mmCIF file of C-alpha atoms in Angstrom:
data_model
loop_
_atom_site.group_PDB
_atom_site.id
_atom_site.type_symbol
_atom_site.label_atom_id
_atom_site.label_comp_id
_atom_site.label_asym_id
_atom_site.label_seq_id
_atom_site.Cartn_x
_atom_site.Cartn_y
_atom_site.Cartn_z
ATOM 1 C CA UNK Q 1 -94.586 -74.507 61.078
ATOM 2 C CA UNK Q 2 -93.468 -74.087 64.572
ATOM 3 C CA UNK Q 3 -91.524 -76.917 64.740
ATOM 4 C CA UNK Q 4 -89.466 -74.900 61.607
ATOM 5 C CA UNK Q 5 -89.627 -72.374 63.784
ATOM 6 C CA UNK Q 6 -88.116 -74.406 66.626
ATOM 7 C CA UNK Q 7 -85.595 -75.260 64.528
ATOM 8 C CA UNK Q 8 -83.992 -72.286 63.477
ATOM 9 C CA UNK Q 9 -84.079 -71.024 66.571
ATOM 10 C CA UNK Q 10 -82.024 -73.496 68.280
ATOM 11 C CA UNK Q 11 -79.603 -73.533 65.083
ATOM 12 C CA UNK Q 12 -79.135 -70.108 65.530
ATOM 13 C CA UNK Q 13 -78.214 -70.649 69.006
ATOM 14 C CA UNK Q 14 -76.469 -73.374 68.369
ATOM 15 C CA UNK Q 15 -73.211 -73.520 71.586
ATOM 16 C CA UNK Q 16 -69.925 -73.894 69.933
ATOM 17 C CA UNK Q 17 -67.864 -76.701 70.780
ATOM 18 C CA UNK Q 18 -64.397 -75.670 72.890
ATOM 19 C CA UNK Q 19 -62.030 -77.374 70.830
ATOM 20 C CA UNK Q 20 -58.777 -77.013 72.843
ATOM 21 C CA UNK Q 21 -60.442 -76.953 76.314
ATOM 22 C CA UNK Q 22 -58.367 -79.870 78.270
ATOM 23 C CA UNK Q 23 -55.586 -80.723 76.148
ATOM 24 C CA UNK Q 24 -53.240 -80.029 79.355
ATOM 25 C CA UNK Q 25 -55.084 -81.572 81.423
ATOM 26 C CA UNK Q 26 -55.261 -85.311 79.541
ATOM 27 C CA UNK Q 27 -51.933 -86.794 78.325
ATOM 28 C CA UNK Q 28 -52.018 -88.697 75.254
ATOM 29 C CA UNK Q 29 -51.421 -91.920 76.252
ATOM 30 C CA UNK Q 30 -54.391 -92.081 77.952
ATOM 31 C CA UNK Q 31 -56.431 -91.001 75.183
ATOM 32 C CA UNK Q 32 -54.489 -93.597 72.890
ATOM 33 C CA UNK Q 33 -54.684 -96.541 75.737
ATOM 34 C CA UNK Q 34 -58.131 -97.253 76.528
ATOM 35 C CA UNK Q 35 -58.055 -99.373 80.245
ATOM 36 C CA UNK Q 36 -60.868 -102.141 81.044
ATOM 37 C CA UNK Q 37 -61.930 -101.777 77.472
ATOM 38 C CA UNK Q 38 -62.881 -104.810 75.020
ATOM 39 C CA UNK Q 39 -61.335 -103.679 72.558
ATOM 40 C CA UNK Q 40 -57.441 -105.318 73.837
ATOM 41 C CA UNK Q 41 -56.009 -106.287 70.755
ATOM 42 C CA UNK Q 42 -52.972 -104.624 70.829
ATOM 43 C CA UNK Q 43 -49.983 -107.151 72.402
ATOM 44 C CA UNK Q 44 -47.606 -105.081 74.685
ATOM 45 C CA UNK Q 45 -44.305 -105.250 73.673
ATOM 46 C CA UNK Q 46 -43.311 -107.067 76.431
ATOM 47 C CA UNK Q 47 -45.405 -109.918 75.509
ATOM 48 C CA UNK Q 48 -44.119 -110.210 72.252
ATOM 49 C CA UNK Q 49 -40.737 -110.262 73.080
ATOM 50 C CA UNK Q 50 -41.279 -113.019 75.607
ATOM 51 C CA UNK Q 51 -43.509 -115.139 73.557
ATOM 52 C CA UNK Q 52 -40.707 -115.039 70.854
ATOM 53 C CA UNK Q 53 -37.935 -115.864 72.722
ATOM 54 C CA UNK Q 54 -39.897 -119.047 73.888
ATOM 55 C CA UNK Q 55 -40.439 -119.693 70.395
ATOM 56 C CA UNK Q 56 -36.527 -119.682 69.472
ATOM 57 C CA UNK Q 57 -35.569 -120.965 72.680
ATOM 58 C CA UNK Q 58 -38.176 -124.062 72.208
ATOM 59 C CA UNK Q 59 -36.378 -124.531 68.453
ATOM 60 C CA UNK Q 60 -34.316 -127.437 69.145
ATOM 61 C CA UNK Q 61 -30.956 -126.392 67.260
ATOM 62 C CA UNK Q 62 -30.975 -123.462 69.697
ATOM 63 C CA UNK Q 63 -28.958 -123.151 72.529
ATOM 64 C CA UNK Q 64 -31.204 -121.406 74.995
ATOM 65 C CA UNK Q 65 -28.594 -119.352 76.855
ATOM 66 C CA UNK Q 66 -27.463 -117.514 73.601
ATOM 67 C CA UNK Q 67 -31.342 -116.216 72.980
ATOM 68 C CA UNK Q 68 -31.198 -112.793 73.899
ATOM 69 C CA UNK Q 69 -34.452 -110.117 72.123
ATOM 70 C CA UNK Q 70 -31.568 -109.011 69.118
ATOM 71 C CA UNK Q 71 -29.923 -112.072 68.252
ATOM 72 C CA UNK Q 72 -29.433 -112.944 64.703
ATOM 73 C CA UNK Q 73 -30.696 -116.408 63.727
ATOM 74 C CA UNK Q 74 -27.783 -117.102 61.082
ATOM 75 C CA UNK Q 75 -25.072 -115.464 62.820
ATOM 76 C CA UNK Q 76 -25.394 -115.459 66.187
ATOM 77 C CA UNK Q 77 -27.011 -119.029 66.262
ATOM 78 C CA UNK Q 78 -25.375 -119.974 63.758
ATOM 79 C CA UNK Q 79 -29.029 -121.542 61.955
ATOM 80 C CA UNK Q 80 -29.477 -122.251 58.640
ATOM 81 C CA UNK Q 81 -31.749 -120.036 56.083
ATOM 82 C CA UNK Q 82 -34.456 -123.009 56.281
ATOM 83 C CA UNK Q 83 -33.854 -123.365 59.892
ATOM 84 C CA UNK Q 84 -34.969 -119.323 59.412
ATOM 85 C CA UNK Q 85 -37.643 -120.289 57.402
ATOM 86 C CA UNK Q 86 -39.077 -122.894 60.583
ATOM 87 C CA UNK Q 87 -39.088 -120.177 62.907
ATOM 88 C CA UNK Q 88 -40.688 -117.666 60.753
ATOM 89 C CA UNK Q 89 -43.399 -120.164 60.505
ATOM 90 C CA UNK Q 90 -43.578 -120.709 64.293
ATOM 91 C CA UNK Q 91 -43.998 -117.327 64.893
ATOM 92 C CA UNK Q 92 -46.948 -116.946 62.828
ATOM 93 C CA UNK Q 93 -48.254 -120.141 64.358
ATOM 94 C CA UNK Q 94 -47.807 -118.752 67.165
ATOM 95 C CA UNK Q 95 -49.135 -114.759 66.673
ATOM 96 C CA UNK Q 96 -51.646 -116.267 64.391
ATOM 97 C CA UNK Q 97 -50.874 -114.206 61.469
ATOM 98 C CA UNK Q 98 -50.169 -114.316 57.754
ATOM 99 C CA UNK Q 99 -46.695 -112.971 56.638
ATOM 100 C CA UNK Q 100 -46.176 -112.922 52.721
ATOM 101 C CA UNK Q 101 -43.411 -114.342 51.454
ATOM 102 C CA UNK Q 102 -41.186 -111.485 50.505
ATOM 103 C CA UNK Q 103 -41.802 -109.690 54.125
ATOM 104 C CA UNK Q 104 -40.761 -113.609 55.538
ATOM 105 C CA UNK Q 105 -37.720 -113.591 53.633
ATOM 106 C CA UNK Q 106 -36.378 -110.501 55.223
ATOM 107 C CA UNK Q 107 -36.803 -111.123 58.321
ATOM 108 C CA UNK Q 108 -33.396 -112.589 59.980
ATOM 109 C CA UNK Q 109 -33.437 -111.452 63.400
ATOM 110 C CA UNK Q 110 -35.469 -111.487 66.850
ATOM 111 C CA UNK Q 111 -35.040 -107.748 67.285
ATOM 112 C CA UNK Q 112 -36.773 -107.689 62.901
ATOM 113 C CA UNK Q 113 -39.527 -110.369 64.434
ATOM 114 C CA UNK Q 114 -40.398 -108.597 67.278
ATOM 115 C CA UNK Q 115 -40.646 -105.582 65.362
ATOM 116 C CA UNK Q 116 -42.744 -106.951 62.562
ATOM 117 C CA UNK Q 117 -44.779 -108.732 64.918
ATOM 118 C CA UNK Q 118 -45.440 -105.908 67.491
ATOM 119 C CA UNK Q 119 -46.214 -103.347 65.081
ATOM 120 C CA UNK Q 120 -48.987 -105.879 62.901
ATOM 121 C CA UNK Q 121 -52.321 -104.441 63.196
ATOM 122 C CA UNK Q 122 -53.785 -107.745 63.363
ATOM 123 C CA UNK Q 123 -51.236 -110.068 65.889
ATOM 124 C CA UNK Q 124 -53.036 -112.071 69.058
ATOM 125 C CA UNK Z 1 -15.630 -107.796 37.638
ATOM 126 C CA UNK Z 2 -19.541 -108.171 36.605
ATOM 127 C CA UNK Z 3 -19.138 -111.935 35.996
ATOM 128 C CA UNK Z 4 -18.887 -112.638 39.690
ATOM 129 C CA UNK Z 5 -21.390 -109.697 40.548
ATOM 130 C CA UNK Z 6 -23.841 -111.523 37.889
ATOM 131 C CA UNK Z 7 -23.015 -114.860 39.653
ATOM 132 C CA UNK Z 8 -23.282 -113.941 43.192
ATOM 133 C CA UNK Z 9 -27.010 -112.294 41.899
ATOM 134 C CA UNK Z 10 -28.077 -115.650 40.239
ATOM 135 C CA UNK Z 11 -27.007 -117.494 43.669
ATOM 136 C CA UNK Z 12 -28.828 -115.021 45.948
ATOM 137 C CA UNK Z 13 -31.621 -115.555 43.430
ATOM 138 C CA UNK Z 14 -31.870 -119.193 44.018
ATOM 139 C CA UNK Z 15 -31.533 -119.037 47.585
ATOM 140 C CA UNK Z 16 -34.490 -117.227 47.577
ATOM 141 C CA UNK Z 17 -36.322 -119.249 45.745
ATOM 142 C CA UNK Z 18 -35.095 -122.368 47.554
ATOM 143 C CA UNK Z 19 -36.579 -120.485 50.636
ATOM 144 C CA UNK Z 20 -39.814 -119.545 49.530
ATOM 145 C CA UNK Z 21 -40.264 -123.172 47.947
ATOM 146 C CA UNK Z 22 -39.546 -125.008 51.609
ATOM 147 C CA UNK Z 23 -41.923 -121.853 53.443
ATOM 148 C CA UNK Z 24 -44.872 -123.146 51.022
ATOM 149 C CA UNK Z 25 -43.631 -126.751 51.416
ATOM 150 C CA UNK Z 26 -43.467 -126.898 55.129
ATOM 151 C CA UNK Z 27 -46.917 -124.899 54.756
ATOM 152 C CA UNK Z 28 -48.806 -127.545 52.378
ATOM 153 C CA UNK Z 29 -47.259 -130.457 54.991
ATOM 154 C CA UNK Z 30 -49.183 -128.757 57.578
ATOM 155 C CA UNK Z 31 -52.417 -128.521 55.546
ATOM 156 C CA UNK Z 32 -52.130 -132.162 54.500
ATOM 157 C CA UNK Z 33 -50.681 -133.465 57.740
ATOM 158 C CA UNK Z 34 -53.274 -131.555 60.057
ATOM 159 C CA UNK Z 35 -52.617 -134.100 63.271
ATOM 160 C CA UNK Z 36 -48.830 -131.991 64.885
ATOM 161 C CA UNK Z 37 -47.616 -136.132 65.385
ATOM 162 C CA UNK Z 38 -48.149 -136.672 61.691
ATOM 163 C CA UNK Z 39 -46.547 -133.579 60.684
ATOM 164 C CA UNK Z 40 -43.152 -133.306 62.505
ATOM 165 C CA UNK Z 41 -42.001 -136.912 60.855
ATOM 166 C CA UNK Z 42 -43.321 -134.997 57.567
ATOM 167 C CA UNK Z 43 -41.619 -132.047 58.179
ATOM 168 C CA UNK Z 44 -38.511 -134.077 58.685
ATOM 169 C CA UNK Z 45 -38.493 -135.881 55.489
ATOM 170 C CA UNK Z 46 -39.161 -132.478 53.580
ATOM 171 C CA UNK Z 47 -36.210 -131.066 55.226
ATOM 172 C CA UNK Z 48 -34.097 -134.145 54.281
ATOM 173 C CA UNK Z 49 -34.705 -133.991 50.744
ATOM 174 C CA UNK Z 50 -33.815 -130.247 50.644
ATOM 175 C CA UNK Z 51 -30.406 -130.695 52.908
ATOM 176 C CA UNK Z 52 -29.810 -133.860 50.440
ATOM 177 C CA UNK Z 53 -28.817 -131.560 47.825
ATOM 178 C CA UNK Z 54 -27.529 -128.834 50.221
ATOM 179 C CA UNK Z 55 -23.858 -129.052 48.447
ATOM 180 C CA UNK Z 56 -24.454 -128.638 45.247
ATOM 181 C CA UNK Z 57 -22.180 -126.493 43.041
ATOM 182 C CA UNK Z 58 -23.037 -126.081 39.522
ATOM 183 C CA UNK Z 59 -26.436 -123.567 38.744
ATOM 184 C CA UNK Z 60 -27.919 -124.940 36.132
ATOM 185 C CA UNK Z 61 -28.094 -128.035 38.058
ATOM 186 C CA UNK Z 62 -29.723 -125.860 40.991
ATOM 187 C CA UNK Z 63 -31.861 -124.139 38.656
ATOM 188 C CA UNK Z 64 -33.259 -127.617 37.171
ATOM 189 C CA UNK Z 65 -33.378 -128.833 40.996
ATOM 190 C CA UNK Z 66 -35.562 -125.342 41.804
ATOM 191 C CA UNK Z 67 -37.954 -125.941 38.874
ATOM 192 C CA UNK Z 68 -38.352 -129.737 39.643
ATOM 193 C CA UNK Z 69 -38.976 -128.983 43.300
ATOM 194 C CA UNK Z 70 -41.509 -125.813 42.205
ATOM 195 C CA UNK Z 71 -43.623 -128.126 39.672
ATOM 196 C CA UNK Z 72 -43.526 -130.988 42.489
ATOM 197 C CA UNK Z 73 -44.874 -128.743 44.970
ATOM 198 C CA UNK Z 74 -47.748 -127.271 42.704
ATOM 199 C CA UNK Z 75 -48.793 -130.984 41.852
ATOM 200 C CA UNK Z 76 -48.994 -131.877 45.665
ATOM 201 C CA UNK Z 77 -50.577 -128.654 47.145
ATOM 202 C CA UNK Z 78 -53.833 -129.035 49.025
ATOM 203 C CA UNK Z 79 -56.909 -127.855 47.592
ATOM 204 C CA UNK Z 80 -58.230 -126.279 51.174
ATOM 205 C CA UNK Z 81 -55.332 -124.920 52.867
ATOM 206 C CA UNK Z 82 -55.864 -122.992 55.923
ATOM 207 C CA UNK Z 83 -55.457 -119.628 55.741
ATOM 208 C CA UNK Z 84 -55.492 -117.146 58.493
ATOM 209 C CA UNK Z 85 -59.203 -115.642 58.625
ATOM 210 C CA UNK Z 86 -58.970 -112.217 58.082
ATOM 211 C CA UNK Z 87 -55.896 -112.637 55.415
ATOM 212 C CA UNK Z 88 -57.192 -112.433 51.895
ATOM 213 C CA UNK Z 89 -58.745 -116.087 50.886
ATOM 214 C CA UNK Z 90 -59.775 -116.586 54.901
ATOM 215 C CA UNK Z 91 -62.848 -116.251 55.789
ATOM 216 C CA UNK Z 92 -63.237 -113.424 57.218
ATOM 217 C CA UNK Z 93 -61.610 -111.330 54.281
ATOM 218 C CA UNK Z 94 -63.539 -108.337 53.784
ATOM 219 C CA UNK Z 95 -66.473 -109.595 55.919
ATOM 220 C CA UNK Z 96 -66.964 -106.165 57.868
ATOM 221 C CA UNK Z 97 -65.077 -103.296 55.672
ATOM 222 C CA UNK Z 98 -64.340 -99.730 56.703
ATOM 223 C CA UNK Z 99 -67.044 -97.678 55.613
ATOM 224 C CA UNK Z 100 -65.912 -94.514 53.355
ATOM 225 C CA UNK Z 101 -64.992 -91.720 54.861
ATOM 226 C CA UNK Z 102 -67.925 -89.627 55.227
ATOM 227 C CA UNK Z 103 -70.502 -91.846 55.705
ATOM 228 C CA UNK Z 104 -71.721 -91.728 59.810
ATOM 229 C CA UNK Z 105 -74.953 -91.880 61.779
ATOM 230 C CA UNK Z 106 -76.791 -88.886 62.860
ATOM 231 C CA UNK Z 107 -78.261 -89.595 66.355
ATOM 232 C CA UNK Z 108 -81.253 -87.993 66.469
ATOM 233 C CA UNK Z 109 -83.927 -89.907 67.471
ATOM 234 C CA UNK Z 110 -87.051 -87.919 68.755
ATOM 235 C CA UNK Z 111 -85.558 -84.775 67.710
ATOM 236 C CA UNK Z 112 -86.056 -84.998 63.842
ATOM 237 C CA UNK Z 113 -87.336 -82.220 62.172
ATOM 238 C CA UNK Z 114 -90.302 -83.209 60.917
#
């Protein structure tokens, strides 16, 4: 019974939470970027860019000079679709990931990789 | 005219196809091949016998040479391929799902009501 009481007491003076208190004060990205935490999945886009330029650069129909982050594999390169094809596989070699065939078949260009690749949830 | 549109479809068709047969070719090398030293001679040979009939012209030849290479492929794929863990057939598909939305722990230890 007093514990009840207890209770609805303290509901009733329950404090209300300031919802908008610091919003100035914190920027987002800091909110969004969590430093010395475990939880660093996300690649930076950096990263990605370099790890798939070694990738195409390592491809050995590839000149290496010509690799630049929005080169296109057929044009630029001047690669064949399965030559395409290789590197798509490399990269997900590489990024460990799984792209489905219809997403695979679009993608013809570094700048399309390192989009793809940057903005999949589950890259390493 | 829509004869060459209809054409030009039918190619861009097969090219497709031919792509997504090597992808799941070069992928079923590397699940039976699982040693890189075996693989790249594989590899190799799988890309010789597609570039062998690079030039041909004619599409019902190309379509016979799809469906050959498509029925060769399903006789020869690997019962166990790898796939990436958390893609679906990996194994860790669906091992820890999101719980529904409004589902979450109350932390009140010591301070229950009753």
């Amino acid at each position: 019974m007093a514990s009840a009481l207890r209770a609805a007491i303290l509901g009733h003076l329950r404090v209300p939470v300031v919802a908008n208190g610091s919003k100035l004060l914190t920027p987002l990205w800091t909110t969004s970027v969590r430093s010395m935490s475990s939880h660093d999945d996300h690649l930076e886009k950096t990263q990605v860019i370099d790890r798939i330029l070694d990738i195409v650069k390592s491809f050995p129909k590839v000149d290496p000079s010509k690799v630049t982050p929005d080169v296109h594999f057929q044009k630029d390169l001047g690669l064949d679709s399965l030559d395409n094809v290789e590197i798509i596989m490399a990269i997900e070699e590489e990024f460990k990931l799984e792209i489905p065939d219809k997403e695979a078949d679009k993608i013809d260009s570094c700048a399309l990789a390192i989009e793809y690749v940057y903005n999949h949830p589950m890259a390493s | 005219m829509s004869g060459a549109a209809s054409y030009l479809a039918r190619r861009a068709a097969q090219k497709e196809r031919v792509r997504i047969l090597y992808r799941r070719a070069l992928k079923d090398t590397l699940n039976w091949a699982v040693h890189r030293h075996l693989f790249y001679p594989d590899a190799d040979a799988l890309r010789e016998r597609f570039d062998a009939n690079k030039n041909v012209e004619d599409i019902e030849t190309i379509d016979r040479m799809i469906a050959d290479g498509e029925s060769q492929y399903n006789k020869w794929r690997h019962p166990d391929p790898y796939i990436v863990p958390w893609a679906p057939g990996g194994s860790k598909f669906t091992r820890n799902p999101e719980p529904p939305a409004g589902i979450e722990i109350v932390y009140n230890y010591g301070r229950e009501d009753h």
